[in-house]
Tab-separated table of C-alpha atoms in Angstrom:
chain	number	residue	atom	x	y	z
D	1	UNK	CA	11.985	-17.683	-13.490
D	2	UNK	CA	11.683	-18.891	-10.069
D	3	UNK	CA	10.149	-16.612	-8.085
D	4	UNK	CA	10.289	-16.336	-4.443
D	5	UNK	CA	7.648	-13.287	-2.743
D	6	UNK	CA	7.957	-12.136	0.530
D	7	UNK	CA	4.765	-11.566	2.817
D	8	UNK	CA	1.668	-12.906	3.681
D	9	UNK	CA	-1.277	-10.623	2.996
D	10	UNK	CA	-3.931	-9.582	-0.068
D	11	UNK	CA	-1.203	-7.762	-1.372
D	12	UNK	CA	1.155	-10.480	-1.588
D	13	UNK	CA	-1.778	-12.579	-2.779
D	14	UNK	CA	-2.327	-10.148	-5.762
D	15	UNK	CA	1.196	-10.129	-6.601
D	16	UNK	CA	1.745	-14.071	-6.461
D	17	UNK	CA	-1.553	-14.634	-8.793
D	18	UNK	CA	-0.308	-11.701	-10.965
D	19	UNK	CA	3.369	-13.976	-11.179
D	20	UNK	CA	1.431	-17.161	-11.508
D	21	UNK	CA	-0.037	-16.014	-14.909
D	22	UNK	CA	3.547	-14.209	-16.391
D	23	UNK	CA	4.478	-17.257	-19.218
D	24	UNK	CA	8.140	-16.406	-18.310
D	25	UNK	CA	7.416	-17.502	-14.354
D	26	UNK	CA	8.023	-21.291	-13.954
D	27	UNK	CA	7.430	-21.371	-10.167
D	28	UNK	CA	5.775	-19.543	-7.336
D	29	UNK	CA	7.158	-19.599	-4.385
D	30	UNK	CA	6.213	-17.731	-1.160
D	31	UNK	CA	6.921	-16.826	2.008
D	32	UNK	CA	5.253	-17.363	4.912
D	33	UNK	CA	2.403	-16.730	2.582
D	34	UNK	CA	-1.499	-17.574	3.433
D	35	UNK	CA	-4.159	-20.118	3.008
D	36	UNK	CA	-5.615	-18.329	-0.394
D	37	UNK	CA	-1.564	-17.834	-1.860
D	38	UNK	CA	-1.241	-21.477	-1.305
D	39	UNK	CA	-3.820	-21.982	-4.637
D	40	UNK	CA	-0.808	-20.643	-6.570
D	41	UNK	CA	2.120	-20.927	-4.943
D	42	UNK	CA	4.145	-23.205	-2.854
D	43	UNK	CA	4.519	-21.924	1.072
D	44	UNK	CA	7.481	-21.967	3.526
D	45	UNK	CA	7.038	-21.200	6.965
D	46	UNK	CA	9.934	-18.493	7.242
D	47	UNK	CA	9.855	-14.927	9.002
D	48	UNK	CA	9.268	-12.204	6.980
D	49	UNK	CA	11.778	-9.957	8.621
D	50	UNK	CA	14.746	-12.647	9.410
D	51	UNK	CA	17.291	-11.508	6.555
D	52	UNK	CA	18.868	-14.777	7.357
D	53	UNK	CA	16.514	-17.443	7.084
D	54	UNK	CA	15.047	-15.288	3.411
D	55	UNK	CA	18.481	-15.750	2.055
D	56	UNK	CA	18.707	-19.019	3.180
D	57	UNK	CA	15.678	-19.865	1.656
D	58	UNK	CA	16.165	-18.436	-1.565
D	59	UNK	CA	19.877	-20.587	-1.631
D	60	UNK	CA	17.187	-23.582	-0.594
D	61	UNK	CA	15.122	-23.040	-3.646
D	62	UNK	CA	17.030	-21.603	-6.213
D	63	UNK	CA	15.278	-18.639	-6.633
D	64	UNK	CA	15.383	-16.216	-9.845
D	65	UNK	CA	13.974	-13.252	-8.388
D	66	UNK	CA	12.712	-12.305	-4.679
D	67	UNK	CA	9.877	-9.802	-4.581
D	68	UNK	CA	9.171	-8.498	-0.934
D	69	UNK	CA	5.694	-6.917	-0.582
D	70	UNK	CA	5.367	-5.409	3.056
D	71	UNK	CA	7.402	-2.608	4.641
D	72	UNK	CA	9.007	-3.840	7.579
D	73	UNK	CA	11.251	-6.332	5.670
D	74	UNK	CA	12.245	-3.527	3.158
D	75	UNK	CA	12.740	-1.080	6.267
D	76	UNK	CA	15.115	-3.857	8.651
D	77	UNK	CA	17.110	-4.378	5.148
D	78	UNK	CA	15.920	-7.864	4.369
D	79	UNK	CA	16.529	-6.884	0.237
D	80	UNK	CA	20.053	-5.785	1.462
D	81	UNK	CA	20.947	-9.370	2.693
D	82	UNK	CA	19.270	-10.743	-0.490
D	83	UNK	CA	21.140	-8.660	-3.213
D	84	UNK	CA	24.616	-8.999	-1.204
D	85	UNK	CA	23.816	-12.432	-1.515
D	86	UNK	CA	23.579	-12.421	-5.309
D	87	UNK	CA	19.761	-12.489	-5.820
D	88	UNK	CA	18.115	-10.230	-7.992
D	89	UNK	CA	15.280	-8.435	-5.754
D	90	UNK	CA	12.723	-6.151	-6.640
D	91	UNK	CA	12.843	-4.181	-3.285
D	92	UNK	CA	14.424	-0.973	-2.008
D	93	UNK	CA	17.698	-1.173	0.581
D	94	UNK	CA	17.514	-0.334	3.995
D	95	UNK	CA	18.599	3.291	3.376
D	96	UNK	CA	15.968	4.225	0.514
D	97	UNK	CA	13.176	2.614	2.517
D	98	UNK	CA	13.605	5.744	4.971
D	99	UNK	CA	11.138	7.377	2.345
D	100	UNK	CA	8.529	5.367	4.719
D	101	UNK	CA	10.455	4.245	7.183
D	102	UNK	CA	10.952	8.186	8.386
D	103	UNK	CA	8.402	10.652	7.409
D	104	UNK	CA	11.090	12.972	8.376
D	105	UNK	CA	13.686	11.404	6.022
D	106	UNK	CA	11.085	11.688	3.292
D	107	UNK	CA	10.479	15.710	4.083
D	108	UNK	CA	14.097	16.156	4.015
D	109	UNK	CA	14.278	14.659	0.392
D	110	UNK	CA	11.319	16.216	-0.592
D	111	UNK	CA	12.511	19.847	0.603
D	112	UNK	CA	15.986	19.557	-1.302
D	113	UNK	CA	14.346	18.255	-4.431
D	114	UNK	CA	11.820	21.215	-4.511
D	115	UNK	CA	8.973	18.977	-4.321
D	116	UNK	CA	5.184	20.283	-2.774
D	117	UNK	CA	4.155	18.952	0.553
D	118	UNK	CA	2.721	20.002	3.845
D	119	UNK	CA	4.255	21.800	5.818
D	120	UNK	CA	5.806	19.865	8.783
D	121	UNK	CA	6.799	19.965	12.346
D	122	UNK	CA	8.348	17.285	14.446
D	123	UNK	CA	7.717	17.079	18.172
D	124	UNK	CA	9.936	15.168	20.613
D	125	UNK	CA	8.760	15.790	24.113
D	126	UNK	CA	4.661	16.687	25.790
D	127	UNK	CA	6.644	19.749	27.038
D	128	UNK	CA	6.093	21.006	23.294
D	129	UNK	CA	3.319	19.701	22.237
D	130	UNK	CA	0.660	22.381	23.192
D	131	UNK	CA	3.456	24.942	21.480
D	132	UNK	CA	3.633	23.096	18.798
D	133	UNK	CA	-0.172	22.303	17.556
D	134	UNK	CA	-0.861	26.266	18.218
D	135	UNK	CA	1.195	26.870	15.292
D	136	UNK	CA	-1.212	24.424	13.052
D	137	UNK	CA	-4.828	23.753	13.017
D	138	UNK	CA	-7.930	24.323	12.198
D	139	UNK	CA	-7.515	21.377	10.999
D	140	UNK	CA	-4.877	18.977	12.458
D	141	UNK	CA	-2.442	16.246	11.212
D	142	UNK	CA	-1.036	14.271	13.500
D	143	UNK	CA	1.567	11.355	12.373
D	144	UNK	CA	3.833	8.552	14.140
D	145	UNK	CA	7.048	9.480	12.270
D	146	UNK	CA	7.561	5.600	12.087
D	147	UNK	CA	5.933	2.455	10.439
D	148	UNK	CA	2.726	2.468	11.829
D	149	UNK	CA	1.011	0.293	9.180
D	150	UNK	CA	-1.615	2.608	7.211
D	151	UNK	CA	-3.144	3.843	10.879
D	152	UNK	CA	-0.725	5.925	13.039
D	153	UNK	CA	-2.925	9.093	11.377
D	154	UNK	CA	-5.117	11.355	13.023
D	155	UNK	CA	-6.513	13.987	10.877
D	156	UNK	CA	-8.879	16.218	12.916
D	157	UNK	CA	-10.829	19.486	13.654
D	158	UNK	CA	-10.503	18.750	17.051
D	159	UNK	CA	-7.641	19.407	19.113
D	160	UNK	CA	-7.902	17.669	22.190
D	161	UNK	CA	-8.324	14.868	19.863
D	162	UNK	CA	-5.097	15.740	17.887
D	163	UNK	CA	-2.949	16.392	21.156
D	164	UNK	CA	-4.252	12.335	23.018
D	165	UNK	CA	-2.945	11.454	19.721
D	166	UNK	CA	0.275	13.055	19.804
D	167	UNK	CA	0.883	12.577	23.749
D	168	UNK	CA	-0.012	8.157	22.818
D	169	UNK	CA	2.660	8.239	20.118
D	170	UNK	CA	5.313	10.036	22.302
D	171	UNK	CA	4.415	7.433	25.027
D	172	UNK	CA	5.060	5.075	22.296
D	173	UNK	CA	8.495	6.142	22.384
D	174	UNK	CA	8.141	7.697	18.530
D	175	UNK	CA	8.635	11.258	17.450
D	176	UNK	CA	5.702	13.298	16.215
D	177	UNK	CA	5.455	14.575	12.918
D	178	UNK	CA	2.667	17.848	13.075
D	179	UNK	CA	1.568	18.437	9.440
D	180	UNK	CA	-0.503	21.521	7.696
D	181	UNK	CA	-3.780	19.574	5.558
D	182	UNK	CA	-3.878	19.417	2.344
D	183	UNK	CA	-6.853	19.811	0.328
D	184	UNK	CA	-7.968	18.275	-2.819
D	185	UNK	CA	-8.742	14.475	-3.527
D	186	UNK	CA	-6.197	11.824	-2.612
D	187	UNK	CA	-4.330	10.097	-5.497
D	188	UNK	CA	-2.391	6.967	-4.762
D	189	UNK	CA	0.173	6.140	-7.838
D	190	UNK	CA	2.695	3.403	-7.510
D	191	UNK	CA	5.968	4.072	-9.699
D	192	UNK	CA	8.672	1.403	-10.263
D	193	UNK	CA	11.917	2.882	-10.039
D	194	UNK	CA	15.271	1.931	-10.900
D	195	UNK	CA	17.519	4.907	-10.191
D	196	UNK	CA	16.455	7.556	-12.013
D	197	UNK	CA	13.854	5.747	-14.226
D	198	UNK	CA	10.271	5.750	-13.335
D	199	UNK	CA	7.689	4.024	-14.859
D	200	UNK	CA	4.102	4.620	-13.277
D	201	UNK	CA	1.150	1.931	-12.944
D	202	UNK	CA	-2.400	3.181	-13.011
D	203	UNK	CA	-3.538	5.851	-10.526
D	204	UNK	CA	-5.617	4.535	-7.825
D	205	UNK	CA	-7.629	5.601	-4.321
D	206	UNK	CA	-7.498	4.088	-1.500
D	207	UNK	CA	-10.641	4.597	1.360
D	208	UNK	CA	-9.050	4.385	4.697
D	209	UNK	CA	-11.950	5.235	7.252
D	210	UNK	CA	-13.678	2.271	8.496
D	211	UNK	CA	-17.314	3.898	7.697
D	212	UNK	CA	-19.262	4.629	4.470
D	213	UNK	CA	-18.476	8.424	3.916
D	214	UNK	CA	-15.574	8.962	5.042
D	215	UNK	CA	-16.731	8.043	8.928
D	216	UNK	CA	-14.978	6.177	11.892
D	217	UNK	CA	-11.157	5.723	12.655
D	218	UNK	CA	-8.466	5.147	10.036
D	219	UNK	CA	-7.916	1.185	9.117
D	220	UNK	CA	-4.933	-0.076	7.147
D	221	UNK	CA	-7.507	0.637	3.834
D	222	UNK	CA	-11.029	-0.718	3.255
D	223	UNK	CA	-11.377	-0.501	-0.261
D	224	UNK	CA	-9.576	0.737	-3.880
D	225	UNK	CA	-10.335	1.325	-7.324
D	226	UNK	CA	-9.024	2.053	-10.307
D	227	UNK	CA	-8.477	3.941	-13.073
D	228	UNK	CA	-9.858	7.744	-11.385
D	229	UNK	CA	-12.580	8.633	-14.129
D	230	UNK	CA	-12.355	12.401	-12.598
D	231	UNK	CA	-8.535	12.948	-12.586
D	232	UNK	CA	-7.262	15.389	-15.208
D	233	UNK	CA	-5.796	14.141	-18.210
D	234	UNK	CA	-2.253	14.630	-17.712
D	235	UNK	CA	-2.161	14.318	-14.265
D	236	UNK	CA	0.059	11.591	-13.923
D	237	UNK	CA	2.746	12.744	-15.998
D	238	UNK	CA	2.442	15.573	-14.076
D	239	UNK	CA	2.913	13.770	-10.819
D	240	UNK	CA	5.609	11.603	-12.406
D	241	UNK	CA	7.743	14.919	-13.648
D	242	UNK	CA	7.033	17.112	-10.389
D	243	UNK	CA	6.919	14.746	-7.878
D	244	UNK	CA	8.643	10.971	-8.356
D	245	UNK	CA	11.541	11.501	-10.934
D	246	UNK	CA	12.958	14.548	-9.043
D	247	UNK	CA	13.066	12.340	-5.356
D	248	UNK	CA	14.211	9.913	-7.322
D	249	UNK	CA	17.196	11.354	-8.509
D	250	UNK	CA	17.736	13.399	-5.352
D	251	UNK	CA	17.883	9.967	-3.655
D	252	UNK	CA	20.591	8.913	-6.443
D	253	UNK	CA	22.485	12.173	-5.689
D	254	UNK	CA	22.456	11.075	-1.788
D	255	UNK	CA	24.343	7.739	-2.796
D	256	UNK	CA	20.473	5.754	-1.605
D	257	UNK	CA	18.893	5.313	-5.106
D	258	UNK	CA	15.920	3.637	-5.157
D	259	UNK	CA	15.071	0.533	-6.560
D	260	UNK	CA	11.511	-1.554	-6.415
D	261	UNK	CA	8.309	0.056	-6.105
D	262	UNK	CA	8.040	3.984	-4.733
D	263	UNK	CA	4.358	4.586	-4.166
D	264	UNK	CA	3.256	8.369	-4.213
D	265	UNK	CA	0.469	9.032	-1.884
D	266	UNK	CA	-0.684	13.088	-3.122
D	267	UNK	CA	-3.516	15.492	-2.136
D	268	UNK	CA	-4.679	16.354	-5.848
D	269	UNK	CA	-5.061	20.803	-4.787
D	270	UNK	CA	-6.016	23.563	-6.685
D	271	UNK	CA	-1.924	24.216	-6.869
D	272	UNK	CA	-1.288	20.648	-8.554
D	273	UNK	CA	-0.175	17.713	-6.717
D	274	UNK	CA	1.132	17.894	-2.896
D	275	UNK	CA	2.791	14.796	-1.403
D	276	UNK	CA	0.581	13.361	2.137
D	277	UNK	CA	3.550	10.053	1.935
D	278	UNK	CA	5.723	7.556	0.378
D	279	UNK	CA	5.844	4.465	0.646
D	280	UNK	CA	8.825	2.291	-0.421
D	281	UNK	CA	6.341	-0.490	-1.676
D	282	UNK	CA	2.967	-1.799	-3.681
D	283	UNK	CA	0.384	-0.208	-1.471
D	284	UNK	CA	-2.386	-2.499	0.089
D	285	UNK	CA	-5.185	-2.965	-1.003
D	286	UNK	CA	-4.691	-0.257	-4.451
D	287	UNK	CA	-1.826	-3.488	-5.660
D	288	UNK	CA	-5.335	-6.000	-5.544
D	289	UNK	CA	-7.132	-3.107	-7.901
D	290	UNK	CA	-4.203	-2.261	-9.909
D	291	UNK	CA	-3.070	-5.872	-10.821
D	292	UNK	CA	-6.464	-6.594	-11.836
D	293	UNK	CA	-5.993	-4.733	-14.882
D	294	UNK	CA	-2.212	-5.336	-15.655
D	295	UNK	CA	-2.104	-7.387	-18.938
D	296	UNK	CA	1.883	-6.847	-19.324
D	297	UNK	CA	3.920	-10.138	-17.595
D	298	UNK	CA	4.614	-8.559	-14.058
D	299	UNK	CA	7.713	-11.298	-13.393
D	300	UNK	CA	9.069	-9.477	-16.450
D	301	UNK	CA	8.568	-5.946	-15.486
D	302	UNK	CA	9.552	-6.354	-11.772
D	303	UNK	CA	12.839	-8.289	-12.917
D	304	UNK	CA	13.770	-5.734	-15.040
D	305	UNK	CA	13.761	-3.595	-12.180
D	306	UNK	CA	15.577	-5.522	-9.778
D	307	UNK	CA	18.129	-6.525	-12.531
D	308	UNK	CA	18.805	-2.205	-13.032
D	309	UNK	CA	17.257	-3.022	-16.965
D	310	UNK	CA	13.618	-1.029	-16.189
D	311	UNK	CA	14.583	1.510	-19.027
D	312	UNK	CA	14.305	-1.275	-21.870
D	313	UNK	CA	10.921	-2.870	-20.446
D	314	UNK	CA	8.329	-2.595	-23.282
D	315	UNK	CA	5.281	0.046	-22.463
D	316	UNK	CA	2.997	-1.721	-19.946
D	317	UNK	CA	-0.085	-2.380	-21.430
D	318	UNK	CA	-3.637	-2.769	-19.158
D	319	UNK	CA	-6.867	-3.687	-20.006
D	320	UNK	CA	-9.840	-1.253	-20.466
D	321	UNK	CA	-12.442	-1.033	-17.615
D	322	UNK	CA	-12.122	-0.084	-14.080
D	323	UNK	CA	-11.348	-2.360	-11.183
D	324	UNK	CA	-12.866	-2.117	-7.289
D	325	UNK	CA	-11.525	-4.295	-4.510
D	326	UNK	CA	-13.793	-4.370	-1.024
D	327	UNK	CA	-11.997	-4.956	2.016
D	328	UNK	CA	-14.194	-7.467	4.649
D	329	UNK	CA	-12.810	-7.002	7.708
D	330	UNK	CA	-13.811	-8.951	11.117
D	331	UNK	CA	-15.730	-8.040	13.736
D	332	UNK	CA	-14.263	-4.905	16.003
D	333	UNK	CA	-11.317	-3.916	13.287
D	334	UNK	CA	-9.695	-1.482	13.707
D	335	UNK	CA	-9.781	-2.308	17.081
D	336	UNK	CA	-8.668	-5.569	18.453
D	337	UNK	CA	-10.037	-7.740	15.772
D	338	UNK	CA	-12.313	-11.534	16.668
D	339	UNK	CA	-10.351	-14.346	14.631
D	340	UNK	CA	-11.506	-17.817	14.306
D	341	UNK	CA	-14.368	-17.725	12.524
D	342	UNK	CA	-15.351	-19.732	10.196
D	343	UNK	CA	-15.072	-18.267	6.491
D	344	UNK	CA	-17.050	-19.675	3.276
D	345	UNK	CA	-17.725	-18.773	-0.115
D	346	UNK	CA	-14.102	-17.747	-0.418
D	347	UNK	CA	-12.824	-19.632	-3.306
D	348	UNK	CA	-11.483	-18.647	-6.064
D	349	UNK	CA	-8.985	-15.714	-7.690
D	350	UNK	CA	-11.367	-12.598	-7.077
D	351	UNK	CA	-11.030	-12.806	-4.039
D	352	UNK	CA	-7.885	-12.292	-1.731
D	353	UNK	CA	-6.807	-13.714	1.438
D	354	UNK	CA	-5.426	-10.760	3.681
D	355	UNK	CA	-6.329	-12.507	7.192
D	356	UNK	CA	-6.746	-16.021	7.101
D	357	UNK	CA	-5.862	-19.551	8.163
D	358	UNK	CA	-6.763	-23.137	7.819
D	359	UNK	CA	-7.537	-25.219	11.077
D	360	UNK	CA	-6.305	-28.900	12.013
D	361	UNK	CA	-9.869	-29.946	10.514
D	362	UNK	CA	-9.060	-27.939	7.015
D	363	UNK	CA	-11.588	-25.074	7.450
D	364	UNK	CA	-10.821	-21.907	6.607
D	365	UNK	CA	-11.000	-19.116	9.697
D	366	UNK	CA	-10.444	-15.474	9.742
D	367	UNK	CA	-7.209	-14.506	11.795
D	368	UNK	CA	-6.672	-10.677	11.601
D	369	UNK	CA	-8.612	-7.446	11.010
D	370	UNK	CA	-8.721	-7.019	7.349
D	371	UNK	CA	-9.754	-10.750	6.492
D	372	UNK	CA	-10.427	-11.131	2.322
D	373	UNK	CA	-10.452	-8.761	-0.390
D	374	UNK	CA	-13.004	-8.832	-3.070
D	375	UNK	CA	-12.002	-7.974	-6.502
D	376	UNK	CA	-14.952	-6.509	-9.568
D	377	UNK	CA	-13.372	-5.849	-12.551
D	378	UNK	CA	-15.709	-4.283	-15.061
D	379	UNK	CA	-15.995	-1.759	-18.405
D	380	UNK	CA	-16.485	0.608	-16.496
D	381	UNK	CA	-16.597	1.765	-12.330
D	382	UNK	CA	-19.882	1.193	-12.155
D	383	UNK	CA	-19.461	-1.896	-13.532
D	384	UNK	CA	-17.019	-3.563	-11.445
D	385	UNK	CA	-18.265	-1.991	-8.221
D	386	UNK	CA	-21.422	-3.821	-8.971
D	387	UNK	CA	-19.072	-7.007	-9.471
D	388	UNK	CA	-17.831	-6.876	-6.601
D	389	UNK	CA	-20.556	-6.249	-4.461
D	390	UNK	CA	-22.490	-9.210	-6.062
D	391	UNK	CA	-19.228	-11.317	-5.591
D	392	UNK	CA	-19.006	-10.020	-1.573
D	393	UNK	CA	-22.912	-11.236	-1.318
D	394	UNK	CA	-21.682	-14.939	-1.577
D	395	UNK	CA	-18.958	-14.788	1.137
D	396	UNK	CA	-20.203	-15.389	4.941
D	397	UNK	CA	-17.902	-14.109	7.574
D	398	UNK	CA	-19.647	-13.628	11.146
D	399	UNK	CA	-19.675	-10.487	12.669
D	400	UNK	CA	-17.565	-9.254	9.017
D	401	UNK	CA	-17.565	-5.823	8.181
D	402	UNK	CA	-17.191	-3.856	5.095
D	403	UNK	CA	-17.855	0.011	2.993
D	404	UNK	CA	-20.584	0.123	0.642
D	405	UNK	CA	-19.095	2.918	-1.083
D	406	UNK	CA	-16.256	1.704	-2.436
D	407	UNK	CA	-15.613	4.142	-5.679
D	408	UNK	CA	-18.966	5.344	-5.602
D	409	UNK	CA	-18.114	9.235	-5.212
D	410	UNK	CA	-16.462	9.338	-8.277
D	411	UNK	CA	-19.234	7.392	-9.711
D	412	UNK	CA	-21.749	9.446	-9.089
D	413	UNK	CA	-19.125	12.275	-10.375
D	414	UNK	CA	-18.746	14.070	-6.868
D	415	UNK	CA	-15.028	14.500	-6.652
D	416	UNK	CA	-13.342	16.706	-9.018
D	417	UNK	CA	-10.005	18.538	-8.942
């Protein structure tokens, strides 16, 4: 197979080097892809979001399968355009990408397929707001009911806080979407989907704070690992029953199956699993953690999906051990990040490009927030957090920024269900 992917971040890195290894993949293309993809893949300069000029691209190079890893594409119907024109695509349509694309679609599913989640208000004008959060708290959970990459959350005891929050989205010209908090440990499990099949990958968790414990704003992620040594056995066939197959088929009732990868973002409670979100793709940066320890051919498995022939894919198989991926971010992310600077020690495939560029002269610079990602794979969490750590040490990013704590909670066994 050909395969053409769609994006240009870690997460598309992880899936092209994941590809680049399948026996059954012949090529690697991407699209507009990044300095680090480039290793494994050939690049085209095209748009991530122009439906046109993906289609005409995959007509260009013959393409075998398109995988598009971020949301936007999936959510302006850029796997639409790709399918109509005759290309397998591991991607959801335009209408079953509302599961991210409107928290308020997703509640609606969620509701009439008797699935647990918070409890949900959404606010349209400041003349309601005040109303509105009296009816939640003490905790608050304020959301842009729109794509708001990973950081349109506030989650907070305060409620001035929660209400700038609200009044900046409105402003925005977005809906708010006022949710009741969950408690219990967040699990992050991606599913592939095809209709009313689901198979599940290995559960991850993300750490979106900027700061070690938990501290600072929300970023787009700063760090993942994988398996969860303190998740119950049986959780996530639990999850898969309760939660994914029955939006999944409510979805297929609604005439908007799903197809591609539906990723499960839950508050593990004392009641079971409670969905926080979907999203209608590989999560970043869990995918970089995940993939790590997929030994199954991922062209094969994602084909299978796109081509509606999941339910005959062999059991995925995955290598023992644990995997960590660090996030280094630049200087000032989440806020308005400093690009240009000069990266080194950034070679090879553990760690990702999320954030870069080369320059005229061929160096390698940083040129958004979250910059690389470094992967530790190891026997066990301890393990390949120490791998990646030691890996991180070598890499030299001025002013760069990361958690010291990826995974270590559960390492030092202080999260339980």
């Amino acid at each position: 197979m050909r395969v053409l992917v769609i994006g240009s971040g870690a997460r598309e890195h992880a899936l092209a080097l994941a590809l680049s290894r399948d026996p059954g993949v012949t090529a690697v293309l991407a699209a507009p892809g990044n300095p680090g993809i480039a290793e494994v893949a050939e690049l085209f300069p095209v748009d991530a979001a122009s439906a046109d000029r993906v289609v005409a691209l995959a007509t260009e190079q013959k393409a075998d399968l398109v995988v598009i890893g971020p949301e936007v594409p999936l959510v302006l119907g850029v796997a639409d355009a790709v399918r109509a024109a005759g290309f397998p695509c591991f991607g959801p349509s335009a209408a079953a990408a509302r599961i991210e694309g409107s928290k308020a679609f997703a509640k609606d599913v969620m509701a009439a397929a008797g699935v647990r989640t918070a409890h949900s208000e959404v606010v349209d004008t400041t003349a309601s707001i005040d109303e509105a959060l009296d009816r939640f708290g003490p905790t608050w959970v304020v959301k842009d009911d729109g794509l708001a990459a990973g950081k349109g959350v506030v989650v907070t005891t305060d409620r001035d806080a929660a209400r700038d929050h609200a009044v900046e989205i409105l402003e925005n010209g977005h809906p708010v979407l006022l949710e009741s908090f969950l408690d219990g440990p967040e699990v992050s499990l991606f599913c592939l989907v095809d209709g009313e099949t689901v198979v599940p990958l290995l559960p991850a968790q993300d750490h979106k704070r900027v700061g070690d414990g938990d501290t600072g704003p929300n970023t787009g992620g700063m760090g993942a690992y994988t398996p969860l040594p303190w998740l119950p056995e049986g959780s996530v066939e639990r999850i898969v029953s309760e939660v994914v197959e029955p939006v999944a088929a409510e979805m297929v009732r609604r005439g908007c199956g799903f197809s591609g990868l539906l990723y499960a973002g839950l508050a593990m409670g004392a009641e079971g699993p409670a969905v926080v979100e979907f999203n209608c793709r590989f999560g970043d940066p869990e995918t970089q953690a995940v993939l790590a320890l997929l030994e199954s051919p991922l062209g094969q498995a994602l084909n299978a999906v796109a081509t509606g022939t999941l339910a005959d894919l062999p059991p995925l198989r995955w290598r023992d051990g644990a995997a960590v991926t660090v996030v280094l971010a630049a200087e000032h992310y989440p806020g308005t990040p400093r690009v240009g600077d000069v990266i080194t020690g950034a070679e090879g495939d553990t760690v990702l490009h999320a954030g870069t560029k080369r320059r005229e002269d061929g160096a390698l610079v940083s040129s958004g927030g979250r910059v690389l990602n470094v992967i530790g794979v190891g026997d066990d969490l301890a393990a390949a957090r120490a791998a990646a750590y030691e890996r991180l040490a070598t890499v030299k990013l001025p002013g760069g920024h990361f958690r010291r704590d990826i995974g270590l909670a559960a390492v030092e066994g202080r999260i339980s269900v």
